[in-house]
Tab-separated table of C-alpha atoms in Angstrom:
chain	number	residue	atom	x	y	z
A	1	MET	CA	11.526	9.149	8.432
A	2	LYS	CA	11.997	12.401	9.599
A	3	ILE	CA	8.494	13.773	8.524
A	4	ALA	CA	7.081	10.152	10.136
A	5	LEU	CA	8.896	10.813	13.170
A	6	PHE	CA	7.584	14.448	12.996
A	7	LEU	CA	3.620	13.230	12.908
A	8	LEU	CA	4.066	10.853	15.403
A	9	VAL	CA	5.471	13.441	17.798
A	10	ILE	CA	2.692	15.905	16.910
A	11	PHE	CA	-0.226	13.557	17.156
A	12	ILE	CA	0.922	11.825	20.646
A	13	GLY	CA	0.942	15.323	21.829
A	14	LEU	CA	-2.387	16.043	20.971
A	15	ALA	CA	-3.840	13.187	21.825
A	16	VAL	CA	-2.443	13.906	25.562
A	17	PHE	CA	-4.548	17.107	24.952
A	18	ILE	CA	-7.598	16.068	24.336
A	19	THR	CA	-10.589	16.761	26.159
A	20	PHE	CA	-14.551	16.410	25.849
A	21	GLU	CA	-14.753	19.976	24.545
A	22	ASN	CA	-11.812	20.248	22.369
A	23	GLN	CA	-11.850	16.785	20.576
A	24	TRP	CA	-14.889	17.810	18.070
A	25	TYR	CA	-11.727	20.000	16.443
A	26	ILE	CA	-8.906	17.823	17.424
A	27	VAL	CA	-9.997	14.290	16.348
A	28	PRO	CA	-11.136	14.877	12.805
A	29	VAL	CA	-8.576	16.729	11.487
A	30	VAL	CA	-5.834	14.687	13.111
A	31	LEU	CA	-7.911	11.293	11.565
A	32	ILE	CA	-8.114	13.102	8.082
A	33	ALA	CA	-4.099	13.734	8.704
A	34	ILE	CA	-3.392	10.326	8.857
A	35	PHE	CA	-5.665	9.292	6.572
A	36	ILE	CA	-4.073	11.190	3.954
A	37	THR	CA	-0.166	10.019	5.712
A	38	GLU	CA	-0.665	6.530	5.678
A	39	LYS	CA	-3.911	4.934	5.138
A	40	LYS	CA	-2.899	1.316	6.011
A	41	ALA	CA	-2.719	2.147	9.387
A	42	PHE	CA	-6.536	2.141	10.061
A	43	GLN	CA	-6.762	-1.504	8.920
A	44	LEU	CA	-6.404	-1.474	12.773
A	45	PHE	CA	-10.027	-1.198	12.808
A	46	LEU	CA	-10.283	-4.696	11.380
A	47	LYS	CA	-9.624	-5.970	14.696
A	48	TRP	CA	-12.732	-7.234	16.406
A	49	LYS	CA	-11.101	-7.313	19.856
A	50	PHE	CA	-10.503	-3.738	19.007
A	51	LEU	CA	-13.760	-2.866	17.977
A	52	LEU	CA	-15.342	-4.970	20.803
A	53	PHE	CA	-12.582	-3.078	23.164
A	54	LEU	CA	-13.645	-0.001	22.240
A	55	ALA	CA	-17.487	-0.760	21.932
A	56	ILE	CA	-17.417	-1.745	25.737
A	57	LEU	CA	-15.337	1.176	26.895
A	58	SER	CA	-17.808	3.800	25.028
A	59	PHE	CA	-20.907	2.614	25.685
A	60	GLY	CA	-20.699	-0.521	28.092
A	61	ILE	CA	-19.002	1.663	31.262
A	62	PRO	CA	-21.898	4.406	30.942
A	63	LEU	CA	-24.158	1.800	31.753
A	64	PHE	CA	-22.691	-0.017	34.603
A	65	LEU	CA	-20.452	2.703	36.762
A	66	GLY	CA	-21.207	6.035	38.021
A	67	THR	CA	-24.376	8.115	39.034
A	68	LYS	CA	-27.087	7.072	36.205
A	69	ASP	CA	-27.866	10.475	35.879
A	70	GLU	CA	-28.826	10.680	32.375
A	71	SER	CA	-31.200	8.001	29.838
A	72	PHE	CA	-31.572	7.761	26.298
A	73	TRP	CA	-34.276	6.015	25.203
A	74	GLY	CA	-35.434	4.751	28.176
A	75	ILE	CA	-31.788	3.495	29.003
A	76	SER	CA	-30.162	5.364	32.043
A	77	TYR	CA	-26.973	5.895	32.186
A	78	SER	CA	-23.804	8.154	33.653
A	79	LYS	CA	-23.627	11.432	31.593
A	80	GLU	CA	-19.564	11.623	33.126
A	81	TYR	CA	-18.758	8.114	32.584
A	82	PHE	CA	-20.105	8.704	28.803
A	83	GLN	CA	-17.737	11.628	28.454
A	84	MET	CA	-15.382	10.306	30.232
A	85	SER	CA	-15.402	6.828	28.013
A	86	ILE	CA	-15.625	9.122	24.709
A	87	VAL	CA	-12.222	10.783	25.495
A	88	MET	CA	-10.474	7.854	26.043
A	89	VAL	CA	-11.593	6.094	23.227
A	90	ASN	CA	-10.690	8.934	20.651
A	91	ARG	CA	-7.118	9.567	22.847
A	92	SER	CA	-6.574	5.586	22.289
A	93	ILE	CA	-7.686	5.586	18.470
A	94	ILE	CA	-5.263	8.521	17.938
A	95	ILE	CA	-2.216	7.017	19.734
A	96	LEU	CA	-2.388	3.673	18.005
A	97	LEU	CA	-3.038	5.037	14.487
A	98	SER	CA	-0.186	7.526	15.060
A	99	ILE	CA	2.336	4.499	15.940
A	100	ARG	CA	1.108	2.298	13.574
A	101	MET	CA	1.119	5.533	10.736
A	102	PHE	CA	4.996	5.740	11.898
A	103	THR	CA	5.520	1.907	12.269
A	104	ASN	CA	4.063	1.406	8.472
A	105	ARG	CA	6.237	4.096	7.072
A	106	ILE	CA	9.950	3.139	8.132
A	107	SER	CA	11.434	-0.058	7.649
A	108	ILE	CA	14.617	-1.706	9.904
A	109	GLY	CA	16.936	-0.440	6.854
A	110	GLN	CA	15.812	3.550	7.617
A	111	ILE	CA	16.286	2.775	11.188
A	112	SER	CA	19.786	1.280	10.854
A	113	HIS	CA	20.654	3.921	8.264
A	114	GLY	CA	19.525	6.733	11.278
A	115	LEU	CA	20.612	5.282	13.934
A	116	ASN	CA	24.552	4.894	12.316
A	117	ARG	CA	23.923	8.357	11.689
A	118	ILE	CA	23.302	9.721	15.130
A	119	LYS	CA	26.519	7.604	16.185
A	120	MET	CA	24.806	6.689	19.423
A	121	GLN	CA	27.713	4.304	21.492
A	122	LYS	CA	28.179	2.311	17.886
A	123	PHE	CA	24.526	1.335	18.233
A	124	GLY	CA	24.395	2.050	14.476
A	125	GLN	CA	27.065	-0.933	14.119
A	126	VAL	CA	25.639	-3.239	16.892
A	127	PHE	CA	22.271	-3.010	14.931
A	128	THR	CA	23.430	-3.846	11.692
A	129	ILE	CA	25.176	-6.586	13.067
A	130	SER	CA	22.379	-8.342	14.381
A	131	MET	CA	20.389	-7.811	11.625
A	132	HIS	CA	23.292	-9.727	9.844
A	133	THR	CA	23.523	-12.500	12.319
A	134	LEU	CA	19.842	-12.623	12.777
A	135	PRO	CA	19.121	-15.502	10.389
A	136	GLU	CA	21.922	-17.766	11.524
A	137	ILE	CA	20.630	-17.475	14.977
A	138	LYS	CA	17.383	-18.086	14.283
A	139	LYS	CA	18.850	-21.518	12.500
A	140	ILE	CA	20.815	-22.550	15.369
A	141	THR	CA	18.317	-21.636	17.853
A	142	LEU	CA	15.458	-23.657	15.827
A	143	ASN	CA	18.398	-27.016	15.126
A	144	THR	CA	19.260	-26.910	19.030
A	145	ILE	CA	15.354	-26.982	19.618
A	146	THR	CA	14.475	-29.501	17.335
A	147	GLU	CA	17.565	-31.463	18.479
A	148	PHE	CA	16.353	-31.198	21.931
A	149	ARG	CA	12.788	-32.896	21.058
A	150	HIS	CA	14.496	-35.739	18.748
A	151	THR	CA	17.090	-37.112	21.582
A	152	PRO	CA	15.629	-39.839	23.750
A	153	ARG	CA	15.471	-39.096	27.494
A	154	ASN	CA	18.217	-40.039	29.627
A	155	GLN	CA	18.183	-37.862	32.588
A	156	ASN	CA	15.066	-35.683	34.106
A	157	ILE	CA	13.723	-33.183	31.595
A	158	PHE	CA	14.950	-29.710	33.579
A	159	SER	CA	18.605	-31.345	32.972
A	160	GLU	CA	18.121	-32.253	29.383
A	161	LEU	CA	16.420	-28.645	29.151
A	162	TYR	CA	19.630	-26.992	31.087
A	163	ASN	CA	22.356	-28.996	28.935
A	164	TYR	CA	20.731	-28.096	25.783
A	165	MET	CA	20.420	-24.148	26.598
A	166	VAL	CA	24.120	-24.242	27.218
A	167	LYS	CA	24.628	-25.967	24.021
A	168	LEU	CA	22.420	-23.378	22.648
A	169	ILE	CA	24.554	-20.645	24.263
A	170	VAL	CA	27.932	-22.281	23.580
A	171	ARG	CA	26.893	-22.834	19.867
A	172	ILE	CA	25.638	-19.079	19.538
A	173	LEU	CA	29.237	-18.058	20.969
A	174	VAL	CA	30.979	-20.214	18.841
A	175	TYR	CA	29.253	-18.705	15.292
A	176	ALA	CA	30.193	-15.205	17.414
A	177	HIS	CA	33.661	-16.070	17.002
A	178	HIS	CA	33.664	-17.144	13.485
A	179	TYR	CA	31.743	-13.910	12.543
A	180	ASN	CA	34.518	-12.108	14.594
A	181	THR	CA	37.235	-13.733	12.592
A	182	GLN	CA	35.375	-13.409	9.368
A	183	LYS	CA	35.037	-9.880	9.796
A	184	ASP	CA	38.903	-9.305	11.433
A	185	ASN	CA	39.908	-11.412	8.008
A	186	GLN	CA	38.108	-8.882	5.426
A	187	LEU	CA	39.367	-6.118	7.397
A	188	ASN	CA	42.570	-7.458	6.591
A	189	SER	CA	42.411	-8.255	3.583
A	190	GLN	CA	41.324	-4.646	2.682
B	1	MET	CA	42.237	-26.036	31.653
B	2	ASN	CA	40.063	-24.869	34.895
B	3	ASN	CA	42.366	-22.512	35.872
B	4	VAL	CA	41.700	-20.730	32.817
B	5	ASN	CA	40.827	-17.271	33.767
B	6	THR	CA	36.978	-16.865	32.187
B	7	SER	CA	37.401	-12.800	31.828
B	8	ASN	CA	39.882	-13.463	29.489
B	9	ILE	CA	37.018	-13.860	26.993
B	10	THR	CA	35.750	-10.828	26.765
B	11	LYS	CA	39.414	-8.829	28.247
B	12	ASN	CA	40.872	-10.025	25.015
B	13	LYS	CA	39.224	-8.244	22.128
B	14	PRO	CA	39.892	-10.554	19.275
B	15	ILE	CA	38.189	-13.661	20.862
B	16	LEU	CA	34.594	-12.169	20.943
B	17	SER	CA	34.439	-8.154	20.724
B	18	ASP	CA	31.602	-6.627	23.198
B	19	THR	CA	29.624	-5.020	19.769
B	20	VAL	CA	29.061	-8.575	18.357
B	21	LEU	CA	28.056	-9.889	21.639
B	22	ILE	CA	25.711	-7.489	22.358
B	23	ALA	CA	24.124	-7.846	18.512
B	24	ILE	CA	23.867	-11.516	18.567
B	25	PHE	CA	22.345	-11.298	22.557
B	26	GLY	CA	20.230	-8.847	21.142
B	27	ALA	CA	18.824	-10.570	18.174
B	28	LEU	CA	18.139	-13.719	20.273
B	29	TRP	CA	16.486	-11.944	22.540
B	30	GLY	CA	14.367	-10.386	19.569
B	31	PHE	CA	13.928	-13.616	18.064
B	32	MET	CA	12.927	-15.172	21.165
B	33	GLU	CA	10.172	-12.296	21.598
B	34	ILE	CA	8.617	-12.890	18.066
B	35	SER	CA	8.269	-16.190	17.738
B	36	LEU	CA	7.404	-17.415	21.553
B	37	GLY	CA	5.562	-14.186	22.124
B	38	ALA	CA	3.210	-15.000	19.367
B	39	ILE	CA	2.884	-18.683	20.867
B	40	LEU	CA	2.576	-17.756	24.340
B	41	LYS	CA	0.047	-14.835	22.865
B	42	GLY	CA	-1.793	-17.676	21.074
B	43	ILE	CA	-2.379	-19.995	23.558
B	44	ARG	CA	-3.376	-17.471	25.981
B	45	ILE	CA	-1.424	-19.013	28.999
B	46	PRO	CA	-1.323	-17.237	32.356
B	47	MET	CA	1.156	-15.558	33.071
B	48	GLY	CA	2.262	-15.367	29.575
B	49	GLY	CA	3.855	-12.173	30.131
B	50	ALA	CA	6.125	-12.925	33.219
B	51	ILE	CA	6.998	-16.407	31.283
B	52	LEU	CA	8.674	-14.231	28.316
B	53	THR	CA	10.454	-11.255	30.448
B	54	ALA	CA	11.552	-14.240	32.823
B	55	ILE	CA	13.232	-15.756	29.651
B	56	ALA	CA	13.995	-12.414	28.416
B	57	CYS	CA	16.107	-12.190	31.274
B	58	ILE	CA	18.011	-15.306	30.709
B	59	ILE	CA	19.102	-13.984	27.899
B	60	PHE	CA	20.319	-10.622	28.434
B	61	LEU	CA	21.933	-11.623	32.118
B	62	THR	CA	23.828	-14.553	30.412
B	63	GLY	CA	24.975	-12.151	27.859
B	64	ARG	CA	26.027	-9.480	29.807
B	65	ASN	CA	27.989	-11.835	31.618
B	66	PHE	CA	30.223	-12.215	28.846
B	67	THR	CA	30.071	-8.063	27.861
B	68	GLN	CA	31.541	-5.338	30.655
B	69	ARG	CA	30.454	-2.625	28.476
B	70	LYS	CA	27.900	-0.199	30.185
B	71	GLY	CA	24.860	-0.214	28.596
B	72	SER	CA	24.857	-3.098	26.790
B	73	ILE	CA	21.045	-4.894	28.137
B	74	ILE	CA	19.801	-1.502	26.751
B	75	MET	CA	21.708	-1.939	23.829
B	76	MET	CA	20.256	-5.761	23.306
B	77	GLY	CA	16.715	-4.372	24.430
B	78	THR	CA	16.503	-2.001	21.539
B	79	ILE	CA	17.450	-4.597	19.267
B	80	ALA	CA	14.653	-7.324	20.636
B	81	ALA	CA	12.055	-4.076	20.536
B	82	ILE	CA	12.496	-3.203	17.225
B	83	LEU	CA	12.585	-6.429	15.841
B	84	LYS	CA	9.229	-6.853	17.899
B	85	VAL	CA	7.658	-3.819	16.241
B	86	PHE	CA	8.246	-5.317	12.502
B	87	SER	CA	7.227	-8.988	13.828
B	88	VAL	CA	3.702	-8.913	12.074
B	89	GLY	CA	0.713	-9.980	13.706
B	90	THR	CA	1.167	-8.354	16.889
B	91	VAL	CA	-0.226	-5.086	18.966
B	92	ILE	CA	3.006	-3.428	19.362
B	93	ALA	CA	2.636	-0.558	21.507
B	94	GLY	CA	2.670	-2.327	24.664
B	95	PRO	CA	5.680	-5.072	24.008
B	96	PHE	CA	7.748	-2.342	22.352
B	97	MET	CA	7.612	-0.419	25.221
B	98	ALA	CA	7.302	-3.359	27.618
B	99	ILE	CA	10.845	-4.699	26.418
B	100	LEU	CA	12.497	-1.425	26.428
B	101	ILE	CA	11.419	-0.320	30.319
B	102	GLU	CA	12.858	-4.009	30.938
B	103	ALA	CA	15.925	-3.244	29.525
B	104	LEU	CA	16.081	-0.449	31.410
B	105	ILE	CA	15.264	-1.792	34.904
B	106	GLY	CA	17.474	-4.535	33.972
B	107	GLU	CA	20.664	-1.816	33.359
B	108	VAL	CA	20.477	0.109	35.928
B	109	MET	CA	19.878	-3.083	38.405
B	110	ILE	CA	23.069	-4.432	37.281
B	111	SER	CA	25.050	-1.690	36.786
B	112	ILE	CA	24.200	-0.873	40.565
B	113	PHE	CA	24.882	-4.515	42.216
B	114	GLY	CA	27.253	-5.266	39.445
B	115	ILE	CA	27.699	-8.986	38.042
B	116	ASN	CA	26.691	-12.026	40.921
B	117	LEU	CA	24.167	-14.022	42.013
B	118	PHE	CA	21.692	-11.786	44.047
B	119	SER	CA	21.819	-9.462	41.685
B	120	TYR	CA	21.011	-11.797	38.657
B	121	VAL	CA	17.961	-13.146	41.287
B	122	PHE	CA	16.775	-9.759	42.557
B	123	THR	CA	16.896	-8.331	39.143
B	124	SER	CA	15.032	-11.138	37.643
B	125	GLY	CA	12.763	-10.631	39.959
B	126	ILE	CA	11.743	-7.367	40.199
B	127	LEU	CA	11.523	-7.355	36.130
B	128	THR	CA	8.845	-10.230	36.431
B	129	LEU	CA	7.103	-8.284	39.071
B	130	TYR	CA	6.842	-5.606	36.441
B	131	THR	CA	4.914	-7.410	34.515
B	132	ILE	CA	2.316	-6.988	36.526
B	133	VAL	CA	2.209	-3.492	36.588
B	134	HIS	CA	3.364	-2.754	33.167
B	135	PRO	CA	-0.709	-2.924	31.585
B	136	LEU	CA	-1.641	-0.902	33.899
B	137	ILE	CA	1.823	2.026	32.709
B	138	SER	CA	0.363	1.276	29.131
B	139	GLN	CA	-3.302	1.750	29.167
B	140	GLY	CA	-2.349	4.774	31.389
B	141	LEU	CA	-0.517	6.624	28.347
B	142	ILE	CA	-2.944	4.946	25.911
B	143	PHE	CA	-6.326	6.019	27.664
B	144	GLY	CA	-5.376	8.329	30.298
B	145	GLU	CA	-5.134	8.293	33.926
B	146	ASN	CA	-9.502	7.972	33.966
B	147	ILE	CA	-8.822	4.149	33.057
B	148	PHE	CA	-7.503	3.584	36.282
B	149	LYS	CA	-11.015	5.558	37.894
B	150	ILE	CA	-12.646	2.929	35.551
B	151	TYR	CA	-10.768	-0.167	37.217
B	152	LEU	CA	-11.386	0.853	41.066
B	153	GLU	CA	-15.366	1.459	40.059
B	154	THR	CA	-15.428	-1.617	38.563
B	155	PHE	CA	-13.963	-3.790	41.186
B	156	LYS	CA	-15.756	-1.514	43.686
B	157	GLN	CA	-18.597	-3.294	42.127
B	158	ILE	CA	-17.568	-6.570	41.762
B	159	ALA	CA	-16.632	-6.280	45.342
B	160	ASN	CA	-20.118	-5.497	46.297
B	161	LEU	CA	-22.038	-7.721	43.939
B	162	PHE	CA	-19.795	-11.024	45.727
B	163	ASN	CA	-19.480	-9.405	49.210
B	164	ILE	CA	-15.683	-9.889	48.658
B	165	ASP	CA	-13.867	-7.982	51.378
B	166	VAL	CA	-10.930	-5.896	50.784
B	167	SER	CA	-8.605	-7.387	52.770
B	168	TYR	CA	-8.245	-10.673	50.792
B	169	LEU	CA	-7.980	-8.894	47.466
B	170	GLY	CA	-4.548	-7.724	49.274
B	171	TRP	CA	-3.563	-11.079	49.747
B	172	ILE	CA	-4.364	-11.956	46.336
B	173	ILE	CA	-2.234	-9.397	45.227
B	174	VAL	CA	0.571	-11.002	47.221
B	175	LEU	CA	0.394	-14.100	46.522
B	176	TYR	CA	0.134	-13.109	42.538
B	177	ALA	CA	3.087	-10.762	43.082
B	178	GLY	CA	5.049	-13.598	45.233
B	179	ILE	CA	4.187	-16.333	42.173
B	180	HIS	CA	5.995	-13.752	39.631
B	181	PHE	CA	8.943	-12.822	41.852
B	182	MET	CA	9.348	-16.435	42.178
B	183	LEU	CA	8.995	-17.182	38.703
B	184	GLY	CA	11.820	-14.079	38.032
B	185	ALA	CA	14.449	-15.669	41.037
B	186	ILE	CA	14.681	-18.831	39.177
B	187	SER	CA	15.305	-17.139	35.718
B	188	GLY	CA	18.152	-15.139	37.553
B	189	TRP	CA	19.664	-17.829	39.153
B	190	LEU	CA	19.735	-19.389	36.059
B	191	ALA	CA	20.882	-16.907	34.050
B	192	PHE	CA	23.782	-16.613	36.361
B	193	SER	CA	24.468	-20.331	36.409
B	194	LEU	CA	24.213	-20.865	32.401
B	195	ALA	CA	26.430	-18.127	31.881
B	196	THR	CA	28.975	-19.681	34.284
B	197	ARG	CA	28.856	-22.943	32.559
B	198	VAL	CA	28.770	-21.568	28.820
B	199	LYS	CA	31.901	-19.849	29.728
B	200	LYS	CA	33.597	-22.890	31.204
B	201	ASP	CA	32.382	-25.105	27.882
B	202	PHE	CA	33.338	-22.037	25.597
B	203	ILE	CA	36.721	-22.264	27.001
B	204	ASP	CA	37.021	-26.194	26.570
B	205	LEU	CA	35.794	-25.889	23.184
B	206	LEU	CA	38.180	-23.004	22.259
B	207	HIS	CA	41.122	-24.617	23.761
B	208	TYR	CA	39.941	-28.112	22.148
B	209	ARG	CA	40.754	-26.400	18.819
B	210	ASN	CA	43.641	-24.601	19.614
B	211	TYR	CA	42.594	-21.341	19.908
B	212	THR	CA	44.723	-18.811	22.640
B	213	LEU	CA	42.702	-16.907	24.890
């Protein structure tokens, strides 16, 4: 986790300082480093929406915005906007790949462990409890939603919805109470 | 039974500890972000982000009503953001930052104004307004400040093409922001009303089951 976090900070730091002049050195180096560290991060390029956005940014923007001062095979475009777009595309690729690399390399367990170690106002403990209770909270929420959907409408839908929201929170608090009691009993028995 | 002081729920540790409350409301917020977030993203409903924020406000503000611990909204938000990061099929960077910033704004606002109807309505209103600004902030971070230059230039070109006066745009933005604020205000009011009603129902339930407060 430490290495992944260190690399994330370094790569994002490099991405922020990318200019049109230095990008030819920075971008390939960072891309190779990310490829060696986490190949799966490159699955980002399988998303067609992301590719379309990059294509519009790199080739669409210079064709429509700014002063058309350059020409390529008879198609005039703005050199200023083309350079700007290329820098933006490279910056976004590095930032998004770095974040993917980081999240692919760490697990919820590692985060929980890390938070426990830094003792951030008992956050580690809170996080561990939330992970333990999440499946039950999902169950309570989904059961309440199913119940709401199958209940005959005696009142208007908003009143009904409000009552079910109250029910959901009360059920969750009751579960929290049971969880608390269970934990206390465990501590007492130890 | 109605004379029972509802603050006992949180003041007496054995009933519900702050740690468990924060964990549970954080998990609920996270679950909502993963499930409803994916649905809203899938159906591409207008103002989806604002709707998600409004529901998040209902959850964390209701939760904040039961715990007196400062920083609890930030903790709930961090749990929700981490859960969102690990949810499959979502673009993670934007929502992760959005949840953390929402939690931070919520925490600051509630710390300043306290727990009352006004602060709930105002905080939720501001947070849903923030959903308009958030894409600009996150895109600014990812693409750099030049993205704003492109947006501005694109807008000027569109305005020229359709002969739209700039003042009209101002009114459209005000109207759009007003709708967002109203949505937030309603969710804030709902959170306050919900917390009051839940406290009563929960106390009734505990009393019925012979739990002492």
